[in-house]
GROMACS .gro file of N, CA and C in nm:
model
  150
    1MET      N    1  -0.904  -0.884  -2.058
    1MET     CA    2  -0.835  -0.966  -1.957
    1MET      C    3  -0.729  -0.883  -1.884
    2MET      N    4  -0.650  -0.809  -1.958
    2MET     CA    5  -0.546  -0.727  -1.897
    2MET      C    6  -0.606  -0.627  -1.799
    3MET      N    7  -0.714  -0.565  -1.836
    3MET     CA    8  -0.778  -0.465  -1.749
    3MET      C    9  -0.824  -0.528  -1.619
    4THR      N   10  -0.887  -0.645  -1.625
    4THR     CA   11  -0.935  -0.711  -1.503
    4THR      C   12  -0.816  -0.749  -1.415
    5ASN      N   13  -0.708  -0.795  -1.477
    5ASN     CA   14  -0.586  -0.829  -1.401
    5ASN      C   15  -0.535  -0.707  -1.326
    6MET      N   16  -0.527  -0.595  -1.395
    6MET     CA   17  -0.482  -0.469  -1.334
    6MET      C   18  -0.572  -0.433  -1.216
    7MET      N   19  -0.702  -0.445  -1.235
    7MET     CA   20  -0.798  -0.411  -1.130
    7MET      C   21  -0.779  -0.499  -1.007
    8THR      N   22  -0.766  -0.629  -1.028
    8THR     CA   23  -0.747  -0.720  -0.915
    8THR      C   24  -0.615  -0.690  -0.844
    9ASN      N   25  -0.511  -0.662  -0.920
    9ASN     CA   26  -0.381  -0.626  -0.861
    9ASN      C   27  -0.395  -0.501  -0.776
   10MET      N   28  -0.464  -0.402  -0.827
   10MET     CA   29  -0.485  -0.277  -0.754
   10MET      C   30  -0.558  -0.305  -0.623
   11MET      N   31  -0.660  -0.389  -0.629
   11MET     CA   32  -0.738  -0.423  -0.509
   11MET      C   33  -0.649  -0.491  -0.405
   12ILE      N   34  -0.570  -0.587  -0.450
   12ILE     CA   35  -0.480  -0.658  -0.358
   12ILE      C   36  -0.381  -0.560  -0.296
   13ASN      N   37  -0.326  -0.472  -0.379
   13ASN     CA   38  -0.229  -0.372  -0.331
   13ASN      C   39  -0.292  -0.283  -0.226
   14MET      N   40  -0.412  -0.235  -0.251
   14MET     CA   41  -0.482  -0.149  -0.155
   14MET      C   42  -0.504  -0.223  -0.024
   15MET      N   43  -0.542  -0.349  -0.034
   15MET     CA   44  -0.566  -0.430   0.086
   15MET      C   45  -0.437  -0.443   0.167
   16THR      N   46  -0.326  -0.470   0.098
   16THR     CA   47  -0.198  -0.485   0.168
   16THR      C   48  -0.157  -0.355   0.235
   17ILE      N   49  -0.178  -0.242   0.166
   17ILE     CA   50  -0.143  -0.112   0.224
   17ILE      C   51  -0.225  -0.089   0.351
   18MET      N   52  -0.355  -0.117   0.344
   18MET     CA   53  -0.442  -0.098   0.460
   18MET      C   54  -0.398  -0.187   0.575
   19MET      N   55  -0.367  -0.312   0.545
   19MET     CA   56  -0.324  -0.406   0.648
   19MET      C   57  -0.194  -0.359   0.714
   20THR      N   58  -0.096  -0.322   0.633
   20THR     CA   59   0.033  -0.278   0.688
   20THR      C   60   0.016  -0.152   0.772
   21SER      N   61  -0.066  -0.060   0.725
   21SER     CA   62  -0.086   0.065   0.801
   21SER      C   63  -0.154   0.035   0.934
   22MET      N   64  -0.250  -0.059   0.933
   22MET     CA   65  -0.318  -0.098   1.057
   22MET      C   66  -0.219  -0.159   1.155
   23ILE      N   67  -0.132  -0.246   1.105
   23ILE     CA   68  -0.032  -0.311   1.191
   23ILE      C   69   0.062  -0.205   1.248
   24MET      N   70   0.105  -0.111   1.164
   24MET     CA   71   0.195  -0.005   1.209
   24MET      C   72   0.128   0.081   1.316
   25GLU      N   73   0.000   0.111   1.296
   25GLU     CA   74  -0.073   0.192   1.395
   25GLU      C   75  -0.081   0.118   1.528
   26LYS      N   76  -0.098  -0.013   1.523
   26LYS     CA   77  -0.105  -0.092   1.645
   26LYS      C   78   0.027  -0.085   1.720
   27LYS      N   79   0.137  -0.080   1.646
   27LYS     CA   80   0.270  -0.074   1.708
   27LYS      C   81   0.305   0.067   1.756
   28ASN      N   82   0.214   0.161   1.737
   28ASN     CA   83   0.234   0.299   1.786
   28ASN      C   84   0.360   0.364   1.729
   29ILE      N   85   0.379   0.349   1.599
   29ILE     CA   86   0.494   0.414   1.534
   29ILE      C   87   0.459   0.561   1.511
   30ASP      N   88   0.561   0.645   1.514
   30ASP     CA   89   0.540   0.789   1.497
   30ASP      C   90   0.462   0.820   1.370
   31LYS      N   91   0.375   0.921   1.378
   31LYS     CA   92   0.287   0.956   1.266
   31LYS      C   93   0.366   0.994   1.140
   32ASN      N   94   0.474   1.068   1.158
   32ASN     CA   95   0.555   1.109   1.043
   32ASN      C   96   0.613   0.988   0.970
   33ILE      N   97   0.664   0.894   1.046
   33ILE     CA   98   0.719   0.771   0.988
   33ILE      C   99   0.608   0.696   0.915
   34MET      N  100   0.491   0.691   0.977
   34MET     CA  101   0.375   0.626   0.915
   34MET      C  102   0.349   0.685   0.777
   35ARG      N  103   0.341   0.817   0.774
   35ARG     CA  104   0.310   0.886   0.648
   35ARG      C  105   0.416   0.853   0.541
   36ARG      N  106   0.541   0.861   0.581
   36ARG     CA  107   0.650   0.833   0.487
   36ARG      C  108   0.640   0.691   0.434
   37LYS      N  109   0.614   0.596   0.522
   37LYS     CA  110   0.605   0.456   0.480
   37LYS      C  111   0.487   0.436   0.386
   38LYS      N  112   0.376   0.504   0.414
   38LYS     CA  113   0.260   0.494   0.325
   38LYS      C  114   0.294   0.546   0.186
   39TYR      N  115   0.360   0.661   0.181
   39TYR     CA  116   0.398   0.718   0.051
   39TYR      C  117   0.494   0.625  -0.022
   40LEU      N  118   0.590   0.569   0.050
   40LEU     CA  119   0.685   0.476  -0.010
   40LEU      C  120   0.613   0.354  -0.067
   41LEU      N  121   0.520   0.299   0.010
   41LEU     CA  122   0.442   0.184  -0.036
   41LEU      C  123   0.367   0.218  -0.164
   42ILE      N  124   0.300   0.332  -0.164
   42ILE     CA  125   0.222   0.374  -0.282
   42ILE      C  126   0.313   0.388  -0.403
   43ILE      N  127   0.430   0.452  -0.384
   43ILE     CA  128   0.524   0.472  -0.495
   43ILE      C  129   0.572   0.337  -0.548
   44VAL      N  130   0.607   0.247  -0.458
   44VAL     CA  131   0.654   0.114  -0.499
   44VAL      C  132   0.546   0.040  -0.577
   45LEU      N  133   0.422   0.049  -0.528
   45LEU     CA  134   0.311  -0.018  -0.596
   45LEU      C  135   0.288   0.041  -0.734
   46ILE      N  136   0.296   0.173  -0.745
   46ILE     CA  137   0.279   0.239  -0.876
   46ILE      C  138   0.387   0.188  -0.972
   47ILE      N  139   0.510   0.183  -0.924
   47ILE     CA  140   0.622   0.136  -1.008
   47ILE      C  141   0.597  -0.009  -1.051
   48ARG      N  142   0.548  -0.091  -0.958
   48ARG     CA  143   0.523  -0.231  -0.986
   48ARG      C  144   0.413  -0.247  -1.091
   49VAL      N  145   0.309  -0.165  -1.079
   49VAL     CA  146   0.196  -0.172  -1.173
   49VAL      C  147   0.240  -0.128  -1.313
   50VAL      N  148   0.320  -0.022  -1.320
   50VAL     CA  149   0.362   0.032  -1.452
   50VAL      C  150   0.465  -0.059  -1.518
   0.00000   0.00000   0.00000
């Protein structure tokens, strides 16, 4: 059960990251800022999962 929960959480997290990055790209935010925000999101998600 725990493993499936982790997997679903990971899937949801990936979906949210993709959605946010798409929205940011639409707003034409600088590429460097984009990259930093993506890394921040990934780090936050890793912390949340652990």
